[in-house]
Short mmCIF file of C-alpha atoms in Angstrom, two decimals:
data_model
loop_
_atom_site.label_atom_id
_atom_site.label_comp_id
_atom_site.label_asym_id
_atom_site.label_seq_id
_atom_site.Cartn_x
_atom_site.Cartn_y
_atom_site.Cartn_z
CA UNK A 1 10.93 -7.51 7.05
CA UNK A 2 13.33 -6.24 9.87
CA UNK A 3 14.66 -2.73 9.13
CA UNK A 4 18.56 -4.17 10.42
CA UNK A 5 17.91 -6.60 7.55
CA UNK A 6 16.89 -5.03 5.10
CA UNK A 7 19.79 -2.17 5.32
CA UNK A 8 21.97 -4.87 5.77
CA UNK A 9 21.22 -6.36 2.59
CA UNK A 10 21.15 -2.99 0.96
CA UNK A 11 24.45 -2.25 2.10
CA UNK A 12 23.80 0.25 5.28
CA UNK A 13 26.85 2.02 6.47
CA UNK A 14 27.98 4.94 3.62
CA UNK A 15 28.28 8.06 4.99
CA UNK A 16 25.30 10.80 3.72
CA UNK A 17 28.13 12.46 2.05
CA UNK A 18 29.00 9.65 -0.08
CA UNK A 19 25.70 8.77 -0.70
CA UNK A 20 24.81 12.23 -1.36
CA UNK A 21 27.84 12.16 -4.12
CA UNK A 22 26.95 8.90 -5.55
CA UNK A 23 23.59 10.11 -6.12
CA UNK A 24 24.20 12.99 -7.60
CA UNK A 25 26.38 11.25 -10.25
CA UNK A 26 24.10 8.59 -10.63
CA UNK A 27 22.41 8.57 -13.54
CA UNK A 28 -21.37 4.67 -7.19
CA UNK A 29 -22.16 1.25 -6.17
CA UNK A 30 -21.69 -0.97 -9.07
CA UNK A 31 -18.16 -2.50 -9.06
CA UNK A 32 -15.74 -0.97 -10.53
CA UNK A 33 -13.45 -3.50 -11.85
CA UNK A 34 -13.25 -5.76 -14.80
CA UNK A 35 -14.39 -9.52 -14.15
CA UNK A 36 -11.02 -10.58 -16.05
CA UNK A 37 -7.79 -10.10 -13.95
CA UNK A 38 -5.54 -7.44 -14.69
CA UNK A 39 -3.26 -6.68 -11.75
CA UNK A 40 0.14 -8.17 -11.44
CA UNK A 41 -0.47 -11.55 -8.98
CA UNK A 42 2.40 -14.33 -8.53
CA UNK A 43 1.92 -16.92 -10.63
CA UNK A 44 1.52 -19.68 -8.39
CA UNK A 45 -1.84 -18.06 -7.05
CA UNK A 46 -3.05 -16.56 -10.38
CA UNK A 47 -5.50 -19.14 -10.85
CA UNK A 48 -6.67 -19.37 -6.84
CA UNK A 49 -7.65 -16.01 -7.37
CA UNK A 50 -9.76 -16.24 -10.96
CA UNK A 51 -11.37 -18.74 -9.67
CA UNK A 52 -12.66 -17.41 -6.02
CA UNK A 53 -13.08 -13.97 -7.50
CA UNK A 54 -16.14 -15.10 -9.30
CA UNK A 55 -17.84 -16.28 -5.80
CA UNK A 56 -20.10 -13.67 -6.02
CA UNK A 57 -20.88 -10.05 -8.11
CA UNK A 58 -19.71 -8.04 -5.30
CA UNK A 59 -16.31 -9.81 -5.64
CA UNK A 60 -14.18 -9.67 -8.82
CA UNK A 61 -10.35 -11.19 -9.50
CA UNK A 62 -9.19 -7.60 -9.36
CA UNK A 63 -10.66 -6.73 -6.24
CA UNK A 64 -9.39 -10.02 -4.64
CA UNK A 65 -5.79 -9.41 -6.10
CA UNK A 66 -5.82 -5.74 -4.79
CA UNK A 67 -7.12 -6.82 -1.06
CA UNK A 68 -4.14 -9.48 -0.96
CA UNK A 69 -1.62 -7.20 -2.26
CA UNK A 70 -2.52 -4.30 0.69
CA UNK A 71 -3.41 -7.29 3.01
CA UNK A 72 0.29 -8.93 2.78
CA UNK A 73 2.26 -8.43 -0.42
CA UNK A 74 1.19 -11.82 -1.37
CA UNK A 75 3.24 -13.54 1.62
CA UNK A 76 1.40 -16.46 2.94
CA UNK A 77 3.31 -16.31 5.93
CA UNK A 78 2.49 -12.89 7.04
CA UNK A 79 2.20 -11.95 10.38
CA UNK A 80 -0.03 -8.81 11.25
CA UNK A 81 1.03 -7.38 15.86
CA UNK A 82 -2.23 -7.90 16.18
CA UNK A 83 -2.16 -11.71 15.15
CA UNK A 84 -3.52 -11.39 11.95
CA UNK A 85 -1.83 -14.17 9.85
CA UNK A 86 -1.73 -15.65 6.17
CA UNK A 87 -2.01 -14.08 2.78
CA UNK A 88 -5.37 -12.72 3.56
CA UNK A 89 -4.25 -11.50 7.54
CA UNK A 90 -7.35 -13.61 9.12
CA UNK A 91 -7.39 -12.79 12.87
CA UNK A 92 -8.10 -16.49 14.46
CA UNK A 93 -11.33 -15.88 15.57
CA UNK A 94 -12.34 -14.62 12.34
CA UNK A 95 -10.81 -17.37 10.51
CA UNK A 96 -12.73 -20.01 12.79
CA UNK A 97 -16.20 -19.02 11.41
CA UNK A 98 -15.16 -18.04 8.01
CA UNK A 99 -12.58 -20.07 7.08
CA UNK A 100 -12.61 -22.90 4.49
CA UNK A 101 -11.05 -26.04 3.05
CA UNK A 102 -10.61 -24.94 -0.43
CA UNK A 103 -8.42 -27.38 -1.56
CA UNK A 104 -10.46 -30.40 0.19
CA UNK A 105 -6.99 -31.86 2.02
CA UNK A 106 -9.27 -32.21 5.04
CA UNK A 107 -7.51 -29.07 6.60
CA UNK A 108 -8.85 -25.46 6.84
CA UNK A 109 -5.48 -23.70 7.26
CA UNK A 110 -4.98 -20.00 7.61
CA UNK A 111 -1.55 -20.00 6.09
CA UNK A 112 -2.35 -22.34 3.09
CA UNK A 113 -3.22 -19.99 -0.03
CA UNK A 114 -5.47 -22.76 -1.84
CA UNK A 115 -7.55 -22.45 1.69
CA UNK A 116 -6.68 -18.72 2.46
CA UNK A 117 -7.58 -17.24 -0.92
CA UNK A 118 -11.01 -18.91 -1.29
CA UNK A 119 -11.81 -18.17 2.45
CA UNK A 120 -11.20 -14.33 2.03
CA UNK A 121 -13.51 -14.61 -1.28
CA UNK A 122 -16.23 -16.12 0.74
CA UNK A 123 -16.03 -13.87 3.51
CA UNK A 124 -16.10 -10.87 1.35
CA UNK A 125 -19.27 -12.34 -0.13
CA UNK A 126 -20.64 -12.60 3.00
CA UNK A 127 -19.97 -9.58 4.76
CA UNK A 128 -21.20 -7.85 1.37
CA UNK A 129 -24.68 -9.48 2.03
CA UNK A 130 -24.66 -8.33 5.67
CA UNK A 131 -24.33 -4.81 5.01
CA UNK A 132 -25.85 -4.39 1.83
CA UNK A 133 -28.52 -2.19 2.97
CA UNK A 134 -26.32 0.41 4.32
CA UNK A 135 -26.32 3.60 1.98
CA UNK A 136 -23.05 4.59 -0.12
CA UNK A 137 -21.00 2.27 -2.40
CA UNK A 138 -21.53 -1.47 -1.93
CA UNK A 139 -17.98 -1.66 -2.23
CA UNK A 140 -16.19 0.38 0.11
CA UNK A 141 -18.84 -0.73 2.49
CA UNK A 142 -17.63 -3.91 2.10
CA UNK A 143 -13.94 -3.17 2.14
CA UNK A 144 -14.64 -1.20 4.88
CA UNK A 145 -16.42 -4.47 7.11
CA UNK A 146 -13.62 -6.64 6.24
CA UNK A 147 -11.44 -4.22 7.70
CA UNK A 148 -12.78 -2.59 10.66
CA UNK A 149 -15.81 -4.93 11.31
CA UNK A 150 -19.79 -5.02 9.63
CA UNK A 151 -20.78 -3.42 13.04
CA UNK A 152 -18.62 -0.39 12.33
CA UNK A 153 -20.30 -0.23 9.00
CA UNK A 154 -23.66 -0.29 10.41
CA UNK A 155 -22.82 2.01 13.23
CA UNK A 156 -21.76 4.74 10.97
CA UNK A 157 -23.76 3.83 7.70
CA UNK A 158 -20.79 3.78 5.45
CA UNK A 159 -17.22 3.59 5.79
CA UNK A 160 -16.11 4.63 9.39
CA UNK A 161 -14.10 7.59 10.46
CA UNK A 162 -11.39 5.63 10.84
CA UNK A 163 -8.33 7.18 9.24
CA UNK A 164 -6.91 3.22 8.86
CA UNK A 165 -9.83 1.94 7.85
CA UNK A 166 -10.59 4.89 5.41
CA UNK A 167 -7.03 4.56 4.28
CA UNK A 168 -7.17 0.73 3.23
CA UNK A 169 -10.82 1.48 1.29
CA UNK A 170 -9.13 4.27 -0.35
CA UNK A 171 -6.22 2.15 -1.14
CA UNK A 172 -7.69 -1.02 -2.77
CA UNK A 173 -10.18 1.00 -4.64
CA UNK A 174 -7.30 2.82 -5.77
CA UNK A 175 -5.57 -0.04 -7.00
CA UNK A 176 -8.48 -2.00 -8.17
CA UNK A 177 -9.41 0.78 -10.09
CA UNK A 178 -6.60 1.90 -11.96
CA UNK A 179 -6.20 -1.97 -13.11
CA UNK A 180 -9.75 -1.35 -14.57
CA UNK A 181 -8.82 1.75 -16.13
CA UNK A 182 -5.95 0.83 -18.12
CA UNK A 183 -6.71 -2.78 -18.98
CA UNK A 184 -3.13 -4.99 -18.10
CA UNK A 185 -1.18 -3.21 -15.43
CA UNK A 186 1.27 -1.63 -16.72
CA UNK A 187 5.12 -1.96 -16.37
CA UNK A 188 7.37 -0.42 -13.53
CA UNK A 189 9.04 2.90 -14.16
CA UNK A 190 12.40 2.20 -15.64
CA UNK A 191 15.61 2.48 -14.40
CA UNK A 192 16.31 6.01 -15.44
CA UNK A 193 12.65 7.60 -14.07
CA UNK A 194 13.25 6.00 -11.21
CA UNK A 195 17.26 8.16 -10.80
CA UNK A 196 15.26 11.60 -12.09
CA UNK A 197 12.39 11.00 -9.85
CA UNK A 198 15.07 10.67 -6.97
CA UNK A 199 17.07 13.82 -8.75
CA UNK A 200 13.96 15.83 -8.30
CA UNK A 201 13.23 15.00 -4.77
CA UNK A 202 16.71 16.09 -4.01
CA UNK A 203 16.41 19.93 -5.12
CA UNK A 204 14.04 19.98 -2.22
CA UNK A 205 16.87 18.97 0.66
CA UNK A 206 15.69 21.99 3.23
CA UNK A 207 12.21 22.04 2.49
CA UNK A 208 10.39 21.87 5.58
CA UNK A 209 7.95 19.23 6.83
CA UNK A 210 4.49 20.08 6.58
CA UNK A 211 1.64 17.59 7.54
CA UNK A 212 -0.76 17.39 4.18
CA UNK A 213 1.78 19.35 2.71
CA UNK A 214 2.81 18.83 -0.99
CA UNK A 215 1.98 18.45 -4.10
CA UNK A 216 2.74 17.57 -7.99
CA UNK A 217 4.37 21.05 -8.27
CA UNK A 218 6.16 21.53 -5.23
CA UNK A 219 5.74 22.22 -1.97
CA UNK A 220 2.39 23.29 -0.13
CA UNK A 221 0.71 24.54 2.39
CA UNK A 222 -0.82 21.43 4.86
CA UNK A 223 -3.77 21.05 6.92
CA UNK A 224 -4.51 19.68 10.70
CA UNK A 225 -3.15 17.62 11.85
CA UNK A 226 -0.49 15.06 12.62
CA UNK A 227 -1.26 12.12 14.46
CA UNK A 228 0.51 13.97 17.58
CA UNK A 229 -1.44 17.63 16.94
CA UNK A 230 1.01 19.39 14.57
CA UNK A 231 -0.91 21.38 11.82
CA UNK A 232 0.74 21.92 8.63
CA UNK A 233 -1.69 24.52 7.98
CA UNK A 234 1.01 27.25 8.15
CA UNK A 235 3.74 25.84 6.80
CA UNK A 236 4.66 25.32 2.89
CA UNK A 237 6.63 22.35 2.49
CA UNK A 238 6.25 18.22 2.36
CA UNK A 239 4.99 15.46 4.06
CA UNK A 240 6.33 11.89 3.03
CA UNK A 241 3.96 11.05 0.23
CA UNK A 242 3.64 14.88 -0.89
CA UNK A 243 7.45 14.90 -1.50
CA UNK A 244 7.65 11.14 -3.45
CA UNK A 245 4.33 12.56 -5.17
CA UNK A 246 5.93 15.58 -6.24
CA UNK A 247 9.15 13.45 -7.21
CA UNK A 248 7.59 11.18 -9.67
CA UNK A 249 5.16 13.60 -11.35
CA UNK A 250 8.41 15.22 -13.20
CA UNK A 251 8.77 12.03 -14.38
CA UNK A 252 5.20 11.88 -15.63
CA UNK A 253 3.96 9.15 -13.31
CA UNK A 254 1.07 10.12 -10.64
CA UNK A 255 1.29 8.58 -7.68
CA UNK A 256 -2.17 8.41 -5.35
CA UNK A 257 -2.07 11.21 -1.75
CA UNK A 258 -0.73 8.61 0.70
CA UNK A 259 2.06 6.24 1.55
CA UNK A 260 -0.58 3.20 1.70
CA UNK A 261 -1.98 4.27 -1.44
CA UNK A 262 1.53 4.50 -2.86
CA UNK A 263 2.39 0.86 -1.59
CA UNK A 264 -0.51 -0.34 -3.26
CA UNK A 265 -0.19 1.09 -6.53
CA UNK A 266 3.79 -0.41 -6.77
CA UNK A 267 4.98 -3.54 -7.53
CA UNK A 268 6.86 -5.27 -4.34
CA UNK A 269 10.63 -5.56 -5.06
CA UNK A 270 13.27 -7.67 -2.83
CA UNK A 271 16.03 -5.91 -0.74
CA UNK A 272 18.48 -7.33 -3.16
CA UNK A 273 16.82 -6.13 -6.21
CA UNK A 274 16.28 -2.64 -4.99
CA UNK A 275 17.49 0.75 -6.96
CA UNK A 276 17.63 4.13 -6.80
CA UNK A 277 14.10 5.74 -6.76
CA UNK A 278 12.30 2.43 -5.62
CA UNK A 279 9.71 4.11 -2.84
CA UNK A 280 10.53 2.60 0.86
CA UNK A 281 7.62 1.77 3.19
CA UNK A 282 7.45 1.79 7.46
CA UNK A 283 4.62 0.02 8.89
CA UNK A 284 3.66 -3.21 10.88
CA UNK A 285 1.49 -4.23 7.45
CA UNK A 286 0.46 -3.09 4.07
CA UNK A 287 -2.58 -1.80 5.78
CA UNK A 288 -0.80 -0.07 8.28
CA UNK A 289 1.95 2.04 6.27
CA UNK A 290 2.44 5.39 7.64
CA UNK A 291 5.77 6.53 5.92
CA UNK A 292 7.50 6.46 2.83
CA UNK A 293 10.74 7.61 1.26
CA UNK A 294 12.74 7.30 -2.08
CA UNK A 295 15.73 5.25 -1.94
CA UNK A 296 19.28 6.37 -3.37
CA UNK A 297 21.59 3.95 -2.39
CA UNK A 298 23.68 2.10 0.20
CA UNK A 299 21.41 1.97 2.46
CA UNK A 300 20.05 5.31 2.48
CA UNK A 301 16.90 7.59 1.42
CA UNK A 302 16.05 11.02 0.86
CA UNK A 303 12.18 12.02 2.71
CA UNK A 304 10.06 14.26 4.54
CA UNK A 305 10.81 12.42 8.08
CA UNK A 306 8.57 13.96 10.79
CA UNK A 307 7.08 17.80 11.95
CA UNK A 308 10.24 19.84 12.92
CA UNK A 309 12.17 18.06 10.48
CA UNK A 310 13.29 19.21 6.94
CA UNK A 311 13.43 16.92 3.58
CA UNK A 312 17.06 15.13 3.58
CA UNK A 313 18.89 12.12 3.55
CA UNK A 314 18.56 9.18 6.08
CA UNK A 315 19.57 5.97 6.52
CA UNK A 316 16.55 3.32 6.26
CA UNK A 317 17.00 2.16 9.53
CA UNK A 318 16.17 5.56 10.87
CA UNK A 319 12.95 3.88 11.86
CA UNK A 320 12.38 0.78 13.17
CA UNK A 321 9.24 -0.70 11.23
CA UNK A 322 11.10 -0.62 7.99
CA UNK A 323 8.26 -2.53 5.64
CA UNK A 324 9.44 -2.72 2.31
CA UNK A 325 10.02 -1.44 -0.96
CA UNK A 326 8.21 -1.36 -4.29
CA UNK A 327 8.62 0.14 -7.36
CA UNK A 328 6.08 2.66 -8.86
CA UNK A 329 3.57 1.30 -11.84
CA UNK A 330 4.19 3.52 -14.90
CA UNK A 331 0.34 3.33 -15.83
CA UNK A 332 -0.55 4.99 -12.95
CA UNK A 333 -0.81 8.23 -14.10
CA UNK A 334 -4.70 9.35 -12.74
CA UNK A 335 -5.97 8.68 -9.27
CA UNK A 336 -9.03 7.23 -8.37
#
């Protein structure tokens, strides 16, 4: 979505003073998953993906339903910079070897879900054969190819040193995982966690920003370094996912280390449906978030924004790649 948007429709414009008030008044390598699905999946696609995530043993529903959700949120008309496109984010060239007619219309369509879902099964299945002699988990090797490429894989003998690529493993496995773990998924955090999770972050207006920084019980020390060289090695403070980790553990609820972890381990909400303590995400994709804040109202958010900066309140159109929001899973209380 468009950041001007989505403030729009979440009512940009207070002042940080009223907003501020408001708030304050407000109240291995076998798989890991479980062959039955247990992660929250629209229900117009629940059965595409039961059915293609029994393609192979290297591919379960849960693993399926966890690549779509970090892959697009489920949209089948997602569109990646890079021209990745469809529920599953096929780049065209990609999609011209691998993709299928799964619904046998006579089309193989990249932005159909009955041929999408199916295709991304098969490719999975595929890519798993291709690099299954490369040491470390089967799994994240294959996450890791679908991602970043089976030549990648091979060139590095596991998952590459690619902080994206690394960060999209980490995060399906994550999600994948947890669904495993505690059978269903479990509901979102209620209305009231989600107001004392955004309470807590706001004793910490002032704290400074420190890359790595951050933890479930308070502020830390970081590590090196920012994507532009900043080490938060000497500095005890936050960075964006240590402050909305720190946030939600005093309302019992563990969220995973980063902000594409976080996304993937919440449950997408619309900009109309949005309340306070709903996480918001920046990024060009679910694979590509790279910031996250808490939201408290009318258009506004309280986060760790960037080195030289200190935890506060901004407005959600502070950055431009405003992705969306999603509310926190209240089973999610171990990470992976």
């Amino acid at each position: 979505m468009r950041s001007g948007t989505a403030a729009a429709a979440i009512g940009a414009g207070a002042t940080m003073a009223v907003i501020a008030a408001a708030f304050i008044q407000a109240a291995s390598d076998s798989p890991v998953l479980n062959a039955a699905l247990s992660i929250s999946v629209p229900a117009e696609y629940q059965d595409l993906v039961e059915e293609a995530g029994h393609m192979c043993p290297e591919v379960t529903p849960n693993l399926l339903a966890a690549l779509l959700t970090q892959e697009s949120g489920f949209n089948p008309k997602a569109k990646s910079p890079v021209g990745a496109v469809g529920i599953a984010q096929f780049m065209p060239s990609t999609w011209e070897s691998s993709g299928i007619d799964g619904n046998g219309d006579g089309k193989r369509d990249p932005l159909d879900p009955e041929d999408a879902i199916p295709s991304a099964a098969k490719y999975l299945c595929n890519i798993a054969q291709d690099v299954k002699d490369v040491p470390g988990n089967k799994q994240d090797n294959m996450l890791a190819a679908y991602n970043a490429g089976t030549g990648a894989v091979r060139k590095y003998n596991g998952v590459p040193p690619y902080k994206e690529t690394q960060n999209y493993v980490r995060s399906i496995s994550s999600l994948a995982g947890k669904a495993n773990k505690g059978g269903k998924r479990g509901a979102p955090v209620t209305a009231q966690q989600g107001v004392d999770a955004a309470k807590a972050a706001q004793t910490m207006v002032g704290k400074p920003y420190s890359w790595g920084g951050g933890n479930g019980s308070g502020p830390s020390t970081g590590h090196c370094c920012s994507p532009r060289g900043v080490s938060g090695a000497e500095t005890s403070g936050f960075d964006c996912s240590g402050l909305t980790l720190y946030a939600y553990e005093q309302v019992g609820v563990t969220l995973p280390r980063t902000a594409a972890a976080q996304y993937a381990a919440s449950e997408p909400v619309k900009p109309g449906q949005m309340r306070i303590g709903d996480l918001v995400f920046y990024g060009s994709s679910a694979s590509r978030i790279h910031h996250v804040g808490i939201y408290i109202g009318g258009g506004y958010m309280i986060d760790a924004p960037r080195p030289g900066k200190n935890v506060g309140f901004h407005p959600l159109d502070s950055m431009r790649d405003l992705f969306g929001a999603a509310r926190p899973i209240h089973s999610n209380t171990q990470e992976i």
